[in-house]
Backbone as XML, in Angstrom:
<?xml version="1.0"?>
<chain id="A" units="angstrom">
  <residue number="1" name="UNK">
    <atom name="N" x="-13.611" y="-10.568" z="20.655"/>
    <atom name="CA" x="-12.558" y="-10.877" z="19.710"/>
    <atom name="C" x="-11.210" y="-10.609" z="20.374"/>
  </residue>
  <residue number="2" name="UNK">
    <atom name="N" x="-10.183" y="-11.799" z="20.080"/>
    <atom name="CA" x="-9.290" y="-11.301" z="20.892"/>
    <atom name="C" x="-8.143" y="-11.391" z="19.807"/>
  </residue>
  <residue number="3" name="UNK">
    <atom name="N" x="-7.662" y="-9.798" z="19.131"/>
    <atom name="CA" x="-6.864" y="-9.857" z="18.391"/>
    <atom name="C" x="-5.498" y="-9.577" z="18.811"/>
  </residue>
  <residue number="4" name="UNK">
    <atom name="N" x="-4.515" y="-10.307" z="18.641"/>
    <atom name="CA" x="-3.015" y="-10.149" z="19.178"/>
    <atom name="C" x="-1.407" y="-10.140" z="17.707"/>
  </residue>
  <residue number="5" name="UNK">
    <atom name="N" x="-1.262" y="-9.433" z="17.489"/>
    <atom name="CA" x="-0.226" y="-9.124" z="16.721"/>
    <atom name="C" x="0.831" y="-10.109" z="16.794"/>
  </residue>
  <residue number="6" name="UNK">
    <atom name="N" x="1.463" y="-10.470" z="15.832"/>
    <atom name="CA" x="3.001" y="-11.594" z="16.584"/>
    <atom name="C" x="3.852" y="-10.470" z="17.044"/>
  </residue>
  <residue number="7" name="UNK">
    <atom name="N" x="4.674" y="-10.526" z="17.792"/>
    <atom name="CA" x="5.460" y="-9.792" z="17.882"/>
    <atom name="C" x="6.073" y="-9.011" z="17.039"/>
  </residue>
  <residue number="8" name="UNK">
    <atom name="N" x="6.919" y="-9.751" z="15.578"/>
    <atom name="CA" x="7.600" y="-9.388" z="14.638"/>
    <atom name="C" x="6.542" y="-8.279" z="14.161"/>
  </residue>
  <residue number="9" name="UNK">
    <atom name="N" x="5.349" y="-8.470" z="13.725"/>
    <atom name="CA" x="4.829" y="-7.424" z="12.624"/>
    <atom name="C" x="4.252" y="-6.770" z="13.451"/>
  </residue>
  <residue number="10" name="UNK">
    <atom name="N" x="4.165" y="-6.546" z="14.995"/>
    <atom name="CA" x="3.908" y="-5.580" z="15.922"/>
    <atom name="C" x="4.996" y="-4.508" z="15.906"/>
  </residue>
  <residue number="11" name="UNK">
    <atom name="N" x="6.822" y="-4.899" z="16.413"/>
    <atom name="CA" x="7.858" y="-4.211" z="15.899"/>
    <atom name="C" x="7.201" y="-2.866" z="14.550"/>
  </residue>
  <residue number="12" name="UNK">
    <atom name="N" x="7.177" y="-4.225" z="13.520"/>
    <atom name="CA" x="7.741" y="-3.383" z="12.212"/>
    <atom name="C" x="6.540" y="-2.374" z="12.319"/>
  </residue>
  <residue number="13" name="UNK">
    <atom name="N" x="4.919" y="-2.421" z="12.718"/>
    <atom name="CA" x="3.951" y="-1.798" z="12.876"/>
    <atom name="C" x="4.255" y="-0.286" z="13.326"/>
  </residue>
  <residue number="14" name="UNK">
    <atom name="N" x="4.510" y="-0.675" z="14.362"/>
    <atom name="CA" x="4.980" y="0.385" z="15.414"/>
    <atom name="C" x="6.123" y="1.467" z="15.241"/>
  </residue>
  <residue number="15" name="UNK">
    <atom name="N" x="7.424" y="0.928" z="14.513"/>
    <atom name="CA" x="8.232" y="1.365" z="13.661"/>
    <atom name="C" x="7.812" y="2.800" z="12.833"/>
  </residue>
  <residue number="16" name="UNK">
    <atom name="N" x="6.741" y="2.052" z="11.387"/>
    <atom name="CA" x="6.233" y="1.995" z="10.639"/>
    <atom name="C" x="5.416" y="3.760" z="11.087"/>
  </residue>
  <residue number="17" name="UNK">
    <atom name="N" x="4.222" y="3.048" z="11.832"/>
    <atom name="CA" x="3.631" y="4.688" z="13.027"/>
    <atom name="C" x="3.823" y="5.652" z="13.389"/>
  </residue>
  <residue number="18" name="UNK">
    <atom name="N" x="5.362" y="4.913" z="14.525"/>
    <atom name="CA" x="5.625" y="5.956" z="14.868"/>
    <atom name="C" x="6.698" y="6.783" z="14.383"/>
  </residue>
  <residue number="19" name="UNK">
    <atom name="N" x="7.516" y="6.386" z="13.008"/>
    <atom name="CA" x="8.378" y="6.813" z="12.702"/>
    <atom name="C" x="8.702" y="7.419" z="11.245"/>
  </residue>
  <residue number="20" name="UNK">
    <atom name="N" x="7.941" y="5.983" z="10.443"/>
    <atom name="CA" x="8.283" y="6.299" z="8.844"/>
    <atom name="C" x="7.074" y="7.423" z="8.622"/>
  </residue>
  <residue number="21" name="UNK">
    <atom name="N" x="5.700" y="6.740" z="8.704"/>
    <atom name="CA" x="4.696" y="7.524" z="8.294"/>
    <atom name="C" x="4.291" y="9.316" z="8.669"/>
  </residue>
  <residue number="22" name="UNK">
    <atom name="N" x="4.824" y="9.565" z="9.845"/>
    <atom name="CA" x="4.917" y="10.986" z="10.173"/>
    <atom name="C" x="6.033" y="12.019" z="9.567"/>
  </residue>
  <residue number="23" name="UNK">
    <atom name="N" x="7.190" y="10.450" z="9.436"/>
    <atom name="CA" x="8.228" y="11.792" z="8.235"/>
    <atom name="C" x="7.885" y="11.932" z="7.382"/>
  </residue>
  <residue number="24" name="UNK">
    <atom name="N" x="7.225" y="10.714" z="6.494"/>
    <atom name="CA" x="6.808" y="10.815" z="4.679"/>
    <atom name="C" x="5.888" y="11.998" z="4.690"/>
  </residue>
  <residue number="25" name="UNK">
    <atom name="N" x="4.870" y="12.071" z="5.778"/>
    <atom name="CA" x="3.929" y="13.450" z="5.784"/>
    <atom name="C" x="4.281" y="14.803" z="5.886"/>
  </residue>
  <residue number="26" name="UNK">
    <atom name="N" x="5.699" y="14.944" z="6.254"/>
    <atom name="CA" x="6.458" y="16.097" z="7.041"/>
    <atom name="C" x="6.996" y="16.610" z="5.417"/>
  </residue>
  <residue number="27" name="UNK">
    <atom name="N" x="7.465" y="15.223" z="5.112"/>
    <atom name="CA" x="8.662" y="15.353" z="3.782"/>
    <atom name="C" x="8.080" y="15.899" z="2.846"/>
  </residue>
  <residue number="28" name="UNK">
    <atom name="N" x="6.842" y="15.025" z="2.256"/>
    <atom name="CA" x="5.357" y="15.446" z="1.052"/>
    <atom name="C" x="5.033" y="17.147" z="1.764"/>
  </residue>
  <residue number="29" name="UNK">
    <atom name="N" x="4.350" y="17.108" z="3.001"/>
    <atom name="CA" x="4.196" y="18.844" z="3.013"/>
    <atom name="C" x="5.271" y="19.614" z="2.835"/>
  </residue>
  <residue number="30" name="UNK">
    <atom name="N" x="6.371" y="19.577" z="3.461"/>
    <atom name="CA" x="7.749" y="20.181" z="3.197"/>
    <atom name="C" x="7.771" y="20.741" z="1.894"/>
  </residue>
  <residue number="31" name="UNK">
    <atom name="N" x="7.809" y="19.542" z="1.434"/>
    <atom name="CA" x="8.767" y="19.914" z="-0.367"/>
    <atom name="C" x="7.923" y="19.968" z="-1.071"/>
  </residue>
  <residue number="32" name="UNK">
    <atom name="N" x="6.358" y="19.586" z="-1.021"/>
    <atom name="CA" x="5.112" y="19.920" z="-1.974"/>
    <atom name="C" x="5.002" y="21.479" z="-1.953"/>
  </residue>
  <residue number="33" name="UNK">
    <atom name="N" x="4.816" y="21.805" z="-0.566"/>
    <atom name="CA" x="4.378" y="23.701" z="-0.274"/>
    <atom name="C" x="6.114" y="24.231" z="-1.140"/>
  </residue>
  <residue number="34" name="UNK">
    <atom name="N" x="7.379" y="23.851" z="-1.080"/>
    <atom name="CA" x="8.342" y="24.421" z="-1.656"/>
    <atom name="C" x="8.620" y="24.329" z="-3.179"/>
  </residue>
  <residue number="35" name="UNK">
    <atom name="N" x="7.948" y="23.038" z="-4.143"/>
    <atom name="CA" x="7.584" y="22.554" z="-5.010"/>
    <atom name="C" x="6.508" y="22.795" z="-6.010"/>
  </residue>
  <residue number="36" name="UNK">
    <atom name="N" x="5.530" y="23.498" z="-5.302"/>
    <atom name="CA" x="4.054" y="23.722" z="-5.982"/>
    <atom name="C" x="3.283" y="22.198" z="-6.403"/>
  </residue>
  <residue number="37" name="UNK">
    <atom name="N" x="3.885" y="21.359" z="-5.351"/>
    <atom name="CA" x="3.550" y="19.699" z="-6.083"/>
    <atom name="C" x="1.964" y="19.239" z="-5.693"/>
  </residue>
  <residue number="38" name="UNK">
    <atom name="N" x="1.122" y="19.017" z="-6.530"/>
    <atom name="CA" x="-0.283" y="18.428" z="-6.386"/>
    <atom name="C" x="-0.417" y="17.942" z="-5.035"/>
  </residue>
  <residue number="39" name="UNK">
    <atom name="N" x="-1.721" y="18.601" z="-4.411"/>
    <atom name="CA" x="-2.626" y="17.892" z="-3.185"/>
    <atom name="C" x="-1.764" y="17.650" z="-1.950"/>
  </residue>
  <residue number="40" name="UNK">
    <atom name="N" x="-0.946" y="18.832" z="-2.038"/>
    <atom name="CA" x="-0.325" y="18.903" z="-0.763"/>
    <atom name="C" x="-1.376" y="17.914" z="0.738"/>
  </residue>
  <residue number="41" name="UNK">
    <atom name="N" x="-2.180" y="18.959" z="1.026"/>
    <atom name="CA" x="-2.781" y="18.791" z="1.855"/>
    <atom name="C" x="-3.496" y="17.375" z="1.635"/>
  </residue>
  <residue number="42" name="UNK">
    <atom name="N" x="-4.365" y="17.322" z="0.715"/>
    <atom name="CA" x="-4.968" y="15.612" z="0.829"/>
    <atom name="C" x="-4.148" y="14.602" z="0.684"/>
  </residue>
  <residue number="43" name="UNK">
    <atom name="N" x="-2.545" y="14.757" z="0.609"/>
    <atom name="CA" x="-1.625" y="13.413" z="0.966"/>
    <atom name="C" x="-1.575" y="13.535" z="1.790"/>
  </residue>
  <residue number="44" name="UNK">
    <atom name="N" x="-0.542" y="14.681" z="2.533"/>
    <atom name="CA" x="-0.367" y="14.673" z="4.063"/>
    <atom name="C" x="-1.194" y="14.289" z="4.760"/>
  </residue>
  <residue number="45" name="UNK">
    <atom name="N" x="-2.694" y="14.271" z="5.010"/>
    <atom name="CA" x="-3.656" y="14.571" z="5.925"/>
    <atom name="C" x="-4.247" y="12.507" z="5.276"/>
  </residue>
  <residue number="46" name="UNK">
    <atom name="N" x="-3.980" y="12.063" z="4.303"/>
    <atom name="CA" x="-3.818" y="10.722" z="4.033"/>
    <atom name="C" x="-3.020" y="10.001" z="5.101"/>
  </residue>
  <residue number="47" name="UNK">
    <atom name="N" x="-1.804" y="10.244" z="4.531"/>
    <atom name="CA" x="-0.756" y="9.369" z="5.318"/>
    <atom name="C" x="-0.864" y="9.769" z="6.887"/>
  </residue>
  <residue number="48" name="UNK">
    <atom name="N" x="-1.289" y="11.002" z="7.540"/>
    <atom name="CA" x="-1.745" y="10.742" z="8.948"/>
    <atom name="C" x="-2.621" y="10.068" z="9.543"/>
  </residue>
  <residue number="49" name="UNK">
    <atom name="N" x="-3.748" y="10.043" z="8.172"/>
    <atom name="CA" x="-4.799" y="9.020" z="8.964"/>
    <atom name="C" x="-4.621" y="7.561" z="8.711"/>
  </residue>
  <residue number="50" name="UNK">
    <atom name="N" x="-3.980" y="7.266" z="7.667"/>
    <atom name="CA" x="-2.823" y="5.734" z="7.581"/>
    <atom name="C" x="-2.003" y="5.816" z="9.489"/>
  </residue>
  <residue number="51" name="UNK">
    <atom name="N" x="-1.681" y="6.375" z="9.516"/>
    <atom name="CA" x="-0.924" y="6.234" z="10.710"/>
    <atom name="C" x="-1.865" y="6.141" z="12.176"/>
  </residue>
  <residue number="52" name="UNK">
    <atom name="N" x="-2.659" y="6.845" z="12.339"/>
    <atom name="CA" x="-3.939" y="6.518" z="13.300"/>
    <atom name="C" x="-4.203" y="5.517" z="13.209"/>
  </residue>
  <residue number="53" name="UNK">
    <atom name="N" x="-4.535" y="5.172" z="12.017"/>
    <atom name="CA" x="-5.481" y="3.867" z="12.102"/>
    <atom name="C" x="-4.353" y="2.269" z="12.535"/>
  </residue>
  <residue number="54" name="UNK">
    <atom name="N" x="-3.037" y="2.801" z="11.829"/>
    <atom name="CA" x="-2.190" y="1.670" z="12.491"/>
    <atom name="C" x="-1.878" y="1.508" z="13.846"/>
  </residue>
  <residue number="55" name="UNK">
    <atom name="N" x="-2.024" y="2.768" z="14.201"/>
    <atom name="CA" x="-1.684" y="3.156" z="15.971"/>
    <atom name="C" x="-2.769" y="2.413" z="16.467"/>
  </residue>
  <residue number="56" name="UNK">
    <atom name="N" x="-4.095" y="2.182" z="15.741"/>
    <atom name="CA" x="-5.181" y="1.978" z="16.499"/>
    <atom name="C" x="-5.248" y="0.332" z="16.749"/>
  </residue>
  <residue number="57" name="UNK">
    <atom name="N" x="-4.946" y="0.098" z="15.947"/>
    <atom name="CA" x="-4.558" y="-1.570" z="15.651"/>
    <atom name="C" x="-3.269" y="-2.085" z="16.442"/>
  </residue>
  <residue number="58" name="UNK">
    <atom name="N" x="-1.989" y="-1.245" z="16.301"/>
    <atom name="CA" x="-0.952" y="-1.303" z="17.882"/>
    <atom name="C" x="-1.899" y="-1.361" z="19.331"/>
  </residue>
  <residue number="59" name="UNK">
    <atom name="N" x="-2.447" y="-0.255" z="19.059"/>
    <atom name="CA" x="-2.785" y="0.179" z="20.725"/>
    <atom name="C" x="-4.050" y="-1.327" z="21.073"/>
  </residue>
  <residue number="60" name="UNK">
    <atom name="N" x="-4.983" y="-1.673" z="19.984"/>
    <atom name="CA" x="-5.633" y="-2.825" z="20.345"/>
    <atom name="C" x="-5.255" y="-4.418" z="20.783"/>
  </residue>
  <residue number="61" name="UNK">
    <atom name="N" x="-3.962" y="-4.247" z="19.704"/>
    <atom name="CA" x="-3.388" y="-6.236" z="19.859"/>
    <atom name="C" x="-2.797" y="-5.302" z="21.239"/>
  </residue>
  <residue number="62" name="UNK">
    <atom name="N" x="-1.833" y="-4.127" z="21.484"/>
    <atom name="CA" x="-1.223" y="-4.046" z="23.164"/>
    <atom name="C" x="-2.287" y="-4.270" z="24.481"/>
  </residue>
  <residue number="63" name="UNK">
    <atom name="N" x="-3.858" y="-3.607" z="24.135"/>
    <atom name="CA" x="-4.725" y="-4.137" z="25.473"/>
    <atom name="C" x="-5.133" y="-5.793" z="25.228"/>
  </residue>
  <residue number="64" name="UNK">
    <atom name="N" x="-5.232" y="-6.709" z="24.100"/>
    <atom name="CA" x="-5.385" y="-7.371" z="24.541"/>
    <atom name="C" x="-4.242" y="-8.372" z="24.843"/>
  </residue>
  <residue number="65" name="UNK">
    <atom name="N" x="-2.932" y="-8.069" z="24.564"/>
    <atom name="CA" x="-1.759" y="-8.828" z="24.818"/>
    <atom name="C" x="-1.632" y="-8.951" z="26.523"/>
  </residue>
  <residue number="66" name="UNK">
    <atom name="N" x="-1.960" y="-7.196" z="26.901"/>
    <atom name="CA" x="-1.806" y="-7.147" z="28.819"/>
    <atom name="C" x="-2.713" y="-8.358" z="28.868"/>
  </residue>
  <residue number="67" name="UNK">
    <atom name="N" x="-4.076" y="-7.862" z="28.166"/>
    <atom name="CA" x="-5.063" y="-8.935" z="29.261"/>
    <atom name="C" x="-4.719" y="-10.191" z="29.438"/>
  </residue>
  <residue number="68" name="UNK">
    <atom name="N" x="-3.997" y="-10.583" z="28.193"/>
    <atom name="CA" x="-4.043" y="-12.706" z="28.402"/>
    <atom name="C" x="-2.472" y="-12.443" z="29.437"/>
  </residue>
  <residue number="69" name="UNK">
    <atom name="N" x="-2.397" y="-11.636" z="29.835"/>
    <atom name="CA" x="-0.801" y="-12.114" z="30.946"/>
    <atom name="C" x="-1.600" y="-12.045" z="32.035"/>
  </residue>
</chain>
């Protein structure tokens, strides 16, 4: 299978990974543990594995993008 991302929703992907999804997890543990706010831990530990799994899907369309060059 040779899956390849367009560029554009590779960007926003990657963005998305490496940037939004690790703060929203930072932000939710932050202010949940300062808050007493429900399921601290099973959001945070959510939205990280949301973020793996997008990394995983970056890091796949990037090996097969090298290969077809």
């Amino acid at each position: 299978m040779n899956f390849k991302l367009p560029d554009n929703l590779y960007n926003i992907l990657k963005w998305v990974c490496l940037i939004v999804l690790p703060a929203c997890a930072l932000l939710y543990g932050t202010l949940g543990t300062i808050w007493n706010w429900p399921y601290v831990d099973e959001i945070g530990k959510t939205i990280n594995a949301i973020a793996l799994f997008v990394g995983t899907i970056i890091g796949i369309s990037t090996i097969n993008y090298n290969k077809s060059k």
